[in-house]
mmCIF file of C-alpha atoms and ligand atoms in Angstrom:
data_model
loop_
_atom_site.group_PDB
_atom_site.id
_atom_site.type_symbol
_atom_site.label_atom_id
_atom_site.label_comp_id
_atom_site.label_asym_id
_atom_site.label_seq_id
_atom_site.Cartn_x
_atom_site.Cartn_y
_atom_site.Cartn_z
ATOM 1 C CA MET A 894 150.439 102.966 107.537
ATOM 2 C CA ARG A 895 147.204 103.910 105.750
ATOM 3 C CA LEU A 896 146.276 100.228 105.550
ATOM 4 C CA LEU A 897 146.735 99.887 109.305
ATOM 5 C CA VAL A 898 144.459 102.878 110.018
ATOM 6 C CA ILE A 899 141.806 101.485 107.700
ATOM 7 C CA SER A 900 141.930 98.080 109.356
ATOM 8 C CA ILE A 901 141.613 99.683 112.798
ATOM 9 C CA ILE A 902 138.564 101.640 111.642
ATOM 10 C CA ILE A 903 137.019 98.488 110.160
ATOM 11 C CA LEU A 904 137.705 96.628 113.396
ATOM 12 C CA GLN A 905 136.100 99.387 115.467
ATOM 13 C CA VAL A 906 133.075 99.637 113.195
ATOM 14 C CA GLY A 907 132.747 95.870 113.463
ATOM 15 C CA LEU A 908 132.646 96.032 117.245
ATOM 16 C CA VAL A 909 130.168 98.888 117.591
ATOM 17 C CA GLU A 910 126.703 97.853 118.674
ATOM 18 C CA SER A 911 123.908 100.138 117.569
ATOM 19 C CA LEU A 912 120.291 99.973 118.742
ATOM 20 C CA LYS A 913 117.805 99.998 115.891
ATOM 21 C CA GLU A 914 114.085 100.314 116.519
ATOM 22 C CA VAL A 915 111.575 98.269 114.537
ATOM 23 C CA SER A 916 107.833 98.109 115.004
ATOM 24 C CA GLY A 917 105.302 95.553 113.872
ATOM 25 C CA TYR A 918 101.597 94.944 114.164
ATOM 26 C CA LEU A 919 99.952 92.275 116.262
ATOM 27 C CA GLY A 920 99.385 89.130 114.163
ATOM 28 C CA ASP A 921 101.597 90.422 111.330
ATOM 29 C CA ASN A 922 105.128 89.484 110.336
ATOM 30 C CA VAL A 923 108.155 91.646 110.928
ATOM 31 C CA THR A 924 111.720 91.387 109.649
ATOM 32 C CA LEU A 925 114.543 92.311 111.964
ATOM 33 C CA PRO A 926 117.499 93.502 109.894
ATOM 34 C CA SER A 927 120.822 91.987 110.922
ATOM 35 C CA GLY A 928 122.665 95.082 109.727
ATOM 36 C CA ALA A 929 125.279 92.871 108.057
ATOM 37 C CA ASP A 930 127.518 94.448 105.441
ATOM 38 C CA PRO A 931 125.985 93.274 102.101
ATOM 39 C CA SER A 932 129.458 92.367 100.833
ATOM 40 C CA TRP A 933 129.967 89.848 103.614
ATOM 41 C CA THR A 934 129.535 86.111 103.169
ATOM 42 C CA LEU A 935 128.135 85.106 106.510
ATOM 43 C CA SER A 936 129.467 82.007 108.193
ATOM 44 C CA LYS A 937 127.721 82.474 111.522
ATOM 45 C CA ILE A 938 124.429 84.162 112.494
ATOM 46 C CA GLU A 939 123.201 84.027 116.074
ATOM 47 C CA TRP A 940 119.974 85.726 117.120
ATOM 48 C CA SER A 941 119.388 85.860 120.853
ATOM 49 C CA ILE A 942 117.115 87.401 123.490
ATOM 50 C CA PHE A 943 117.223 88.160 127.221
ATOM 51 C CA PRO A 944 120.282 89.264 129.208
ATOM 52 C CA ASN A 945 121.419 85.620 129.348
ATOM 53 C CA ASN A 946 121.545 85.534 125.517
ATOM 54 C CA THR A 947 119.083 82.714 124.910
ATOM 55 C CA TRP A 948 119.498 81.663 121.280
ATOM 56 C CA ILE A 949 116.297 81.715 119.222
ATOM 57 C CA ALA A 950 117.714 81.268 115.710
ATOM 58 C CA THR A 951 121.187 80.358 114.548
ATOM 59 C CA SER A 952 123.054 79.437 111.406
ATOM 60 C CA ARG A 953 126.601 78.106 111.687
ATOM 61 C CA ASN A 954 128.494 77.035 108.570
ATOM 62 C CA GLY A 955 125.261 76.488 106.674
ATOM 63 C CA LYS A 956 123.529 74.584 109.491
ATOM 64 C CA LYS A 957 120.316 76.439 110.282
ATOM 65 C CA SER A 958 118.430 76.035 113.540
ATOM 66 C CA ILE A 959 115.260 78.101 114.068
ATOM 67 C CA GLU A 960 113.315 75.962 116.547
ATOM 68 C CA ARG A 961 115.530 76.675 119.524
ATOM 69 C CA PHE A 962 113.117 78.420 121.875
ATOM 70 C CA TYR A 963 109.531 77.358 122.588
ATOM 71 C CA ARG A 964 108.082 80.877 122.360
ATOM 72 C CA TYR A 965 109.131 81.211 118.719
ATOM 73 C CA LYS A 966 108.521 77.633 117.536
ATOM 74 C CA GLY A 967 107.175 77.665 113.975
ATOM 75 C CA ARG A 968 107.214 81.462 113.811
ATOM 76 C CA LEU A 969 110.706 82.252 112.567
ATOM 77 C CA SER A 970 112.488 82.367 109.255
ATOM 78 C CA LEU A 971 116.154 83.184 108.891
ATOM 79 C CA ASP A 972 117.695 84.523 105.716
ATOM 80 C CA THR A 973 121.198 83.040 105.739
ATOM 81 C CA THR A 974 122.409 85.447 103.030
ATOM 82 C CA THR A 975 121.448 88.707 104.719
ATOM 83 C CA GLY A 976 121.199 87.416 108.285
ATOM 84 C CA ASP A 977 117.739 89.006 108.637
ATOM 85 C CA LEU A 978 115.276 87.313 110.966
ATOM 86 C CA THR A 979 111.535 87.323 110.252
ATOM 87 C CA ILE A 980 109.092 86.753 113.092
ATOM 88 C CA HIS A 981 105.626 85.644 111.977
ATOM 89 C CA ASN A 982 102.269 86.094 113.709
ATOM 90 C CA LEU A 983 103.568 88.660 116.206
ATOM 91 C CA ASN A 984 102.281 88.606 119.773
ATOM 92 C CA ARG A 985 102.654 91.096 122.608
ATOM 93 C CA GLN A 986 105.438 89.118 124.317
ATOM 94 C CA ASP A 987 107.614 89.591 121.219
ATOM 95 C CA THR A 988 108.131 93.210 122.297
ATOM 96 C CA MET A 989 111.752 93.195 123.488
ATOM 97 C CA GLU A 990 115.359 93.614 122.497
ATOM 98 C CA TYR A 991 116.954 91.179 120.048
ATOM 99 C CA SER A 992 120.700 90.698 119.608
ATOM 100 C CA VAL A 993 122.492 89.359 116.579
ATOM 101 C CA ASP A 994 126.107 88.190 116.341
ATOM 102 C CA LEU A 995 127.615 87.757 112.914
ATOM 103 C CA ASP A 996 130.829 86.240 111.541
ATOM 104 C CA ASN A 997 131.925 86.315 107.922
ATOM 105 C CA THR A 998 134.077 83.879 106.034
ATOM 106 C CA ALA A 999 137.010 86.320 106.189
ATOM 107 C CA GLY A 1000 137.013 86.037 109.971
ATOM 108 C CA GLN A 1001 135.422 89.422 110.737
ATOM 109 C CA ASP A 1002 132.561 89.801 113.168
ATOM 110 C CA SER A 1003 129.882 92.316 114.048
ATOM 111 C CA ALA A 1004 127.003 92.622 116.474
ATOM 112 C CA ASN A 1005 123.706 94.483 116.481
ATOM 113 C CA LYS A 1006 120.757 95.091 118.726
ATOM 114 C CA ILE A 1007 117.191 95.609 117.534
ATOM 115 C CA LYS A 1008 114.377 96.858 119.719
ATOM 116 C CA LEU A 1009 111.053 95.449 118.553
ATOM 117 C CA THR A 1010 107.713 97.008 119.499
ATOM 118 C CA VAL A 1011 104.472 95.227 118.715
ATOM 119 C CA THR A 1012 101.430 97.470 118.422
ATOM 120 C CA GLU A 1013 97.808 96.977 117.585
ATOM 121 C CA ARG A 1014 96.647 98.309 114.245
ATOM 122 C CA LEU A 1015 93.914 100.893 114.320
ATOM 123 C CA GLN A 1016 90.757 99.556 112.737
ATOM 124 C CA LYS A 1017 88.770 101.319 110.059
ATOM 125 C CA PRO A 1018 85.987 103.429 111.546
ATOM 126 C CA THR A 1019 82.408 102.906 110.405
ATOM 127 C CA ILE A 1020 79.940 105.609 109.342
ATOM 128 C CA ARG A 1021 76.237 105.158 109.773
ATOM 129 C CA THR A 1022 73.587 107.506 108.421
ATOM 130 C CA ALA A 1023 71.584 107.666 111.618
ATOM 131 C CA ALA A 1024 68.932 110.001 110.254
ATOM 132 C CA SER A 1025 67.975 112.046 107.221
ATOM 133 C CA ILE A 1026 65.295 114.605 107.931
ATOM 134 C CA PRO A 1027 63.802 116.394 104.914
ATOM 135 C CA GLU A 1028 63.458 120.141 105.015
ATOM 136 C CA ASN A 1029 62.799 122.767 102.310
ATOM 137 C CA GLY A 1030 65.332 122.336 99.519
ATOM 138 C CA GLY A 1031 67.301 119.565 101.188
ATOM 139 C CA CYS A 1032 67.676 117.543 104.322
ATOM 140 C CA TRP A 1033 69.451 117.346 107.625
ATOM 141 C CA VAL A 1034 71.735 114.359 107.726
ATOM 142 C CA VAL A 1035 72.981 112.911 110.973
ATOM 143 C CA LEU A 1036 76.074 110.775 110.530
ATOM 144 C CA GLN A 1037 77.573 108.680 113.279
ATOM 145 C CA CYS A 1038 81.185 107.549 113.093
ATOM 146 C CA SER A 1039 82.324 104.832 115.453
ATOM 147 C CA SER A 1040 85.391 102.710 115.969
ATOM 148 C CA ALA A 1041 86.023 99.317 117.516
ATOM 149 C CA ASP A 1042 89.154 100.848 119.087
ATOM 150 C CA GLN A 1043 89.055 102.474 122.487
ATOM 151 C CA GLY A 1044 90.112 106.049 123.192
ATOM 152 C CA VAL A 1045 90.394 107.234 119.604
ATOM 153 C CA GLU A 1046 89.854 110.818 118.482
ATOM 154 C CA PHE A 1047 87.570 111.554 115.581
ATOM 155 C CA THR A 1048 87.772 114.341 113.045
ATOM 156 C CA TRP A 1049 85.384 115.042 110.207
ATOM 157 C CA GLN A 1050 86.212 116.467 106.801
ATOM 158 C CA VAL A 1051 83.510 117.655 104.456
ATOM 159 C CA GLU A 1052 84.407 118.048 100.787
ATOM 160 C CA PRO A 1053 83.266 120.430 99.337
ATOM 161 C CA SER A 1054 82.375 122.159 102.558
ATOM 162 C CA VAL A 1055 78.721 122.858 103.276
ATOM 163 C CA ALA A 1056 77.704 125.956 105.174
ATOM 164 C CA THR A 1057 75.900 124.377 108.102
ATOM 165 C CA ASP A 1058 77.464 121.545 110.009
ATOM 166 C CA ILE A 1059 78.147 120.673 113.604
ATOM 167 C CA ASN A 1060 80.250 118.041 115.341
ATOM 168 C CA THR A 1061 79.868 116.254 118.615
ATOM 169 C CA GLN A 1062 82.036 113.579 120.150
ATOM 170 C CA ASP A 1063 80.824 111.549 123.079
ATOM 171 C CA ARG A 1064 82.924 111.648 126.198
ATOM 172 C CA HIS A 1065 83.981 108.010 126.080
ATOM 173 C CA GLY A 1066 85.445 108.440 122.630
ATOM 174 C CA SER A 1067 83.642 105.517 121.026
ATOM 175 C CA SER A 1068 81.730 107.547 118.458
ATOM 176 C CA ALA A 1069 81.304 111.005 116.982
ATOM 177 C CA VAL A 1070 78.212 112.534 115.452
ATOM 178 C CA HIS A 1071 78.171 114.966 112.577
ATOM 179 C CA VAL A 1072 75.075 116.913 111.597
ATOM 180 C CA ALA A 1073 74.916 118.748 108.275
ATOM 181 C CA PHE A 1074 72.373 120.363 106.030
ATOM 182 C CA LEU A 1075 72.510 118.843 102.591
ATOM 183 C CA ASN A 1076 71.031 120.802 99.688
ATOM 184 C CA THR A 1077 69.082 118.552 97.293
ATOM 185 C CA THR A 1078 71.102 120.021 94.408
ATOM 186 C CA ARG A 1079 74.314 118.716 95.995
ATOM 187 C CA SER A 1080 74.699 114.976 95.767
ATOM 188 C CA ASP A 1081 78.493 114.974 95.643
ATOM 189 C CA VAL A 1082 79.308 116.022 99.215
ATOM 190 C CA GLN A 1083 81.768 113.580 100.738
ATOM 191 C CA PHE A 1084 81.955 113.166 104.494
ATOM 192 C CA THR A 1085 85.162 111.618 105.787
ATOM 193 C CA CYS A 1086 85.650 110.469 109.336
ATOM 194 C CA THR A 1087 89.217 109.984 110.565
ATOM 195 C CA SER A 1088 89.901 108.064 113.735
ATOM 196 C CA SER A 1089 93.335 108.590 115.229
ATOM 197 C CA LYS A 1090 95.327 107.357 118.169
ATOM 198 C CA ASN A 1091 99.061 107.414 118.883
ATOM 199 C CA LYS A 1092 100.048 108.947 115.520
ATOM 200 C CA GLU A 1093 98.073 106.298 113.650
ATOM 201 C CA ASN A 1094 94.887 106.984 111.751
ATOM 202 C CA ASN A 1095 92.325 105.365 109.540
ATOM 203 C CA THR A 1096 89.433 106.803 107.565
ATOM 204 C CA CYS A 1097 86.010 106.053 106.173
ATOM 205 C CA SER A 1098 84.072 108.178 103.650
ATOM 206 C CA VAL A 1099 80.443 108.334 102.640
ATOM 207 C CA THR A 1100 78.477 110.393 100.123
ATOM 208 C CA PRO A 1101 74.943 110.541 101.482
ATOM 209 C CA HIS A 1102 71.983 111.727 99.418
ATOM 210 C CA CYS A 1103 68.759 113.326 100.435
ATOM 211 C CA SER A 1104 65.918 110.951 99.865
ATOM 212 C CA VAL A 1105 63.332 112.462 97.507
ATOM 213 C CA GLU A 1106 60.396 110.919 99.346
ATOM 214 C CA PRO A 1107 59.763 112.550 102.700
ATOM 215 C CA THR A 1108 59.216 109.125 104.334
ATOM 216 C CA PRO A 1109 60.837 107.005 105.640
ATOM 217 C CA PRO A 1110 63.345 109.452 107.102
ATOM 218 C CA VAL A 1111 66.115 106.888 107.676
ATOM 219 C CA LEU A 1112 68.655 106.162 104.956
ATOM 220 C CA PRO A 1113 70.901 103.144 105.352
ATOM 221 C CA GLU A 1114 73.155 104.510 102.562
ATOM 222 C CA SER A 1115 76.779 103.952 103.475
ATOM 223 C CA ARG A 1116 79.929 102.913 101.656
ATOM 224 C CA CYS A 1117 81.759 101.611 104.710
ATOM 225 C CA ARG A 1118 79.841 98.569 105.825
ATOM 226 C CA TYR A 1119 82.196 96.945 108.270
ATOM 227 C CA GLY A 1120 80.633 94.901 111.057
ATOM 228 C CA LEU A 1121 78.267 97.529 112.399
ATOM 229 C CA ALA A 1122 77.773 97.231 116.106
ATOM 230 C CA VAL A 1123 74.100 97.600 116.983
ATOM 231 C CA VAL A 1124 74.541 98.961 120.470
ATOM 232 C CA GLY A 1125 71.807 100.708 122.382
ATOM 233 C CA GLY A 1126 69.953 101.769 119.242
ATOM 234 C CA ALA A 1127 67.100 103.334 121.153
ATOM 235 C CA ILE A 1128 69.398 105.350 123.409
ATOM 236 C CA LEU A 1129 71.372 106.503 120.395
ATOM 237 C CA GLY A 1130 68.159 107.511 118.639
ATOM 238 C CA ILE A 1131 67.175 109.663 121.594
ATOM 239 C CA PHE A 1132 70.665 111.166 121.722
ATOM 240 C CA LEU A 1133 70.620 111.975 118.028
ATOM 241 C CA SER A 1134 67.146 113.483 118.222
ATOM 242 C CA ALA A 1135 68.438 115.624 121.055
ATOM 243 C CA VAL A 1136 71.345 116.725 118.854
ATOM 244 C CA VAL A 1137 68.998 117.637 116.010
ATOM 245 C CA MET A 1138 66.562 119.367 118.372
ATOM 246 C CA TYR A 1139 69.441 121.265 119.878
ATOM 247 C CA PHE A 1140 70.559 122.396 116.459
ATOM 248 C CA PHE A 1141 67.067 123.240 115.246
ATOM 249 C CA GLY A 1142 66.573 125.068 118.520
ATOM 250 C CA GLU A 1143 69.671 127.153 117.810
ATOM 251 C CA LYS A 1144 68.436 127.846 114.324
ATOM 252 C CA ILE A 1145 65.022 128.941 115.603
ATOM 253 C CA LYS A 1146 66.770 131.182 118.106
ATOM 254 C CA ALA A 1147 68.956 132.614 115.336
ATOM 255 C CA VAL A 1148 65.969 133.276 113.110
ATOM 256 C CA TRP A 1149 64.090 134.782 116.074
ATOM 257 C CA GLY A 1150 67.110 136.941 116.918
ATOM 258 C CA PHE A 1151 67.288 138.043 113.307
ATOM 259 C CA ILE A 1152 63.573 139.002 113.247
ATOM 260 C CA THR A 1153 63.638 140.816 116.594
ATOM 261 C CA GLY A 1154 66.913 142.493 115.562
ATOM 262 C CA LYS A 1155 65.231 143.699 112.362
ATOM 263 C CA GLN A 1156 62.294 145.038 114.401
ATOM 264 C CA ARG A 1157 64.604 146.851 116.817
ATOM 265 C CA GLN A 1158 66.511 148.262 113.858
ATOM 266 C CA SER A 1159 63.332 149.541 112.184
ATOM 267 C CA ASN A 1160 62.195 150.945 115.548
ATOM 268 C CA ASN A 1161 65.553 152.721 115.851
ATOM 269 C CA SER A 1162 65.335 154.131 112.331
ATOM 270 C CA ALA A 1163 61.762 155.179 113.089
ATOM 271 C CA GLU A 1164 63.032 156.998 116.196
ATOM 272 C CA THR A 1165 65.846 158.755 114.316
ATOM 273 C CA GLU A 1166 63.441 159.782 111.622
ATOM 274 C CA ALA A 1167 61.028 161.178 114.234
HETATM 275 C C1 NAG B 1829 103.343 86.202 107.224
HETATM 276 O O1 NAG B 1829 104.139 85.092 106.897
HETATM 277 C C2 NAG B 1829 103.409 83.927 106.538
HETATM 278 C C3 NAG B 1829 104.357 82.776 106.366
HETATM 279 O O2 NAG B 1829 105.388 83.103 105.487
HETATM 280 C C4 NAG B 1829 102.611 84.216 105.274
HETATM 281 O O3 NAG B 1829 101.841 83.084 104.922
HETATM 282 C C5 NAG B 1829 101.698 85.400 105.536
HETATM 283 O O4 NAG B 1829 101.019 85.758 104.350
HETATM 284 C C6 NAG B 1829 102.491 86.585 106.035
HETATM 285 N N1 NAG B 1829 101.546 87.631 106.450
HETATM 286 C C7 NAG B 1829 101.659 88.902 106.046
HETATM 287 C C8 NAG B 1829 100.629 89.840 106.570
HETATM 288 O O5 NAG B 1829 102.554 89.272 105.301
HETATM 289 C C1 NAG B 1830 117.384 83.023 130.391
HETATM 290 O O1 NAG B 1830 116.448 83.982 130.892
HETATM 291 C C2 NAG B 1830 115.098 83.688 130.604
HETATM 292 C C3 NAG B 1830 114.234 84.839 131.115
HETATM 293 O O2 NAG B 1830 114.836 85.553 132.138
HETATM 294 C C4 NAG B 1830 114.704 82.356 131.245
HETATM 295 O O3 NAG B 1830 113.355 82.064 130.947
HETATM 296 C C5 NAG B 1830 115.605 81.267 130.697
HETATM 297 O O4 NAG B 1830 115.327 80.048 131.358
HETATM 298 C C6 NAG B 1830 117.055 81.628 130.909
HETATM 299 N N1 NAG B 1830 117.889 80.625 130.240
HETATM 300 C C7 NAG B 1830 118.933 80.058 130.826
HETATM 301 C C8 NAG B 1830 119.645 79.060 130.011
HETATM 302 O O5 NAG B 1830 119.270 80.336 131.976
HETATM 303 C C1 NAG B 1831 70.366 124.951 97.280
HETATM 304 O O1 NAG B 1831 71.294 125.356 96.304
HETATM 305 C C2 NAG B 1831 70.787 126.245 95.349
HETATM 306 C C3 NAG B 1831 71.887 126.539 94.342
HETATM 307 O O2 NAG B 1831 72.746 125.466 94.188
HETATM 308 C C4 NAG B 1831 70.330 127.525 96.005
HETATM 309 O O3 NAG B 1831 69.751 128.387 95.052
HETATM 310 C C5 NAG B 1831 69.298 127.184 97.084
HETATM 311 O O4 NAG B 1831 68.956 128.378 97.797
HETATM 312 C C6 NAG B 1831 69.859 126.158 98.044
HETATM 313 N N1 NAG B 1831 68.802 125.794 98.984
HETATM 314 C C7 NAG B 1831 68.959 125.844 100.306
HETATM 315 C C8 NAG B 1831 67.753 125.486 101.110
HETATM 316 O O5 NAG B 1831 69.999 126.168 100.833
HETATM 317 C C1 NAG B 1832 97.091 110.301 109.108
HETATM 318 O O1 NAG B 1832 98.377 109.716 109.020
HETATM 319 C C2 NAG B 1832 99.172 110.170 107.936
HETATM 320 C C3 NAG B 1832 100.488 109.442 107.954
HETATM 321 O O2 NAG B 1832 100.344 108.145 108.355
HETATM 322 C C4 NAG B 1832 99.382 111.667 108.027
HETATM 323 O O3 NAG B 1832 100.080 112.123 106.897
HETATM 324 C C5 NAG B 1832 98.050 112.365 108.113
HETATM 325 O O4 NAG B 1832 98.241 113.747 108.312
HETATM 326 C C6 NAG B 1832 97.221 111.806 109.244
HETATM 327 N N1 NAG B 1832 95.915 112.446 109.212
HETATM 328 C C7 NAG B 1832 95.300 112.871 110.322
HETATM 329 C C8 NAG B 1832 93.973 113.514 110.109
HETATM 330 O O5 NAG B 1832 95.787 112.759 111.429
#
């Protein structure tokens, strides 16, 4: 009786089709797991696509055939022990559902479905020291982070944190500017830019230094030197100057506010005293 129940369960498990999701990157390889019981000795493996079950890779009694469908010619490898199928050099059209039918030498069978998604890998952002403007005891550094990917979000991390820094991100999402005041005594401040999109992210870090000489004010110091796009340099320069001017402007205002506040305060105390 118990044996019968067990065989029924095994039979049912064998017939169940589960949908497993696998994702791979464009141009990379991905292995679709057959889901075969490791104890099985496979006698038949049939990988197919489309509702009409077009075979793309098969192995029947040791006879392997992996050049069955033009779209996958030269891009497949089939592991006849595990039943796993590897697709090489992934392209966008590979995004679809794959079915596998398996038989073992004991006459049992099983089937599985795998949903493959092919996505583009997020590229490493690049950081450029756009400007380094000396000021008493340090310098203002203007860092620009950009990415070859469209529509990414940028975040900056500064380690250890410095008191004055501001962030801006342009509306089209192709770059983000970070302005910070770097004390000459601090040469170990690391600026990290993270670009992220669809739960994926990539980072680049730089440790800029204040140049001792007041001129020239531009430092090309950067650790991430990946194919820098020289796009609209002049326009960018103007934009960055505007950012710095804006920030200096704020600072001047703050200092002015502080001075006038002090005056008002002393006036007030003068009045109370009188
Ligand atoms: C993809 O597979 C091919 C062929 O086996 C191999 O030469 C290549 O290094 C693999 N690429 C990656 C990123 O693993
Ligand atoms: C199966 O369907 C695919 C796509 O719908 C088609 O390209 C292919 O010719 C079909 N194969 C057969 C044998 O009908
Ligand atoms: C730079 O740092 C030193 C101490 O590390 C501090 O005394 C000095 O005021 C700082 N200078 C500026 C301009 O913040
Ligand atoms: C970047 O991705 C990793 C996992 O891939 C995650 O742990 C981390 O929090 C992410 N960082 C940001 C800033 O999104």
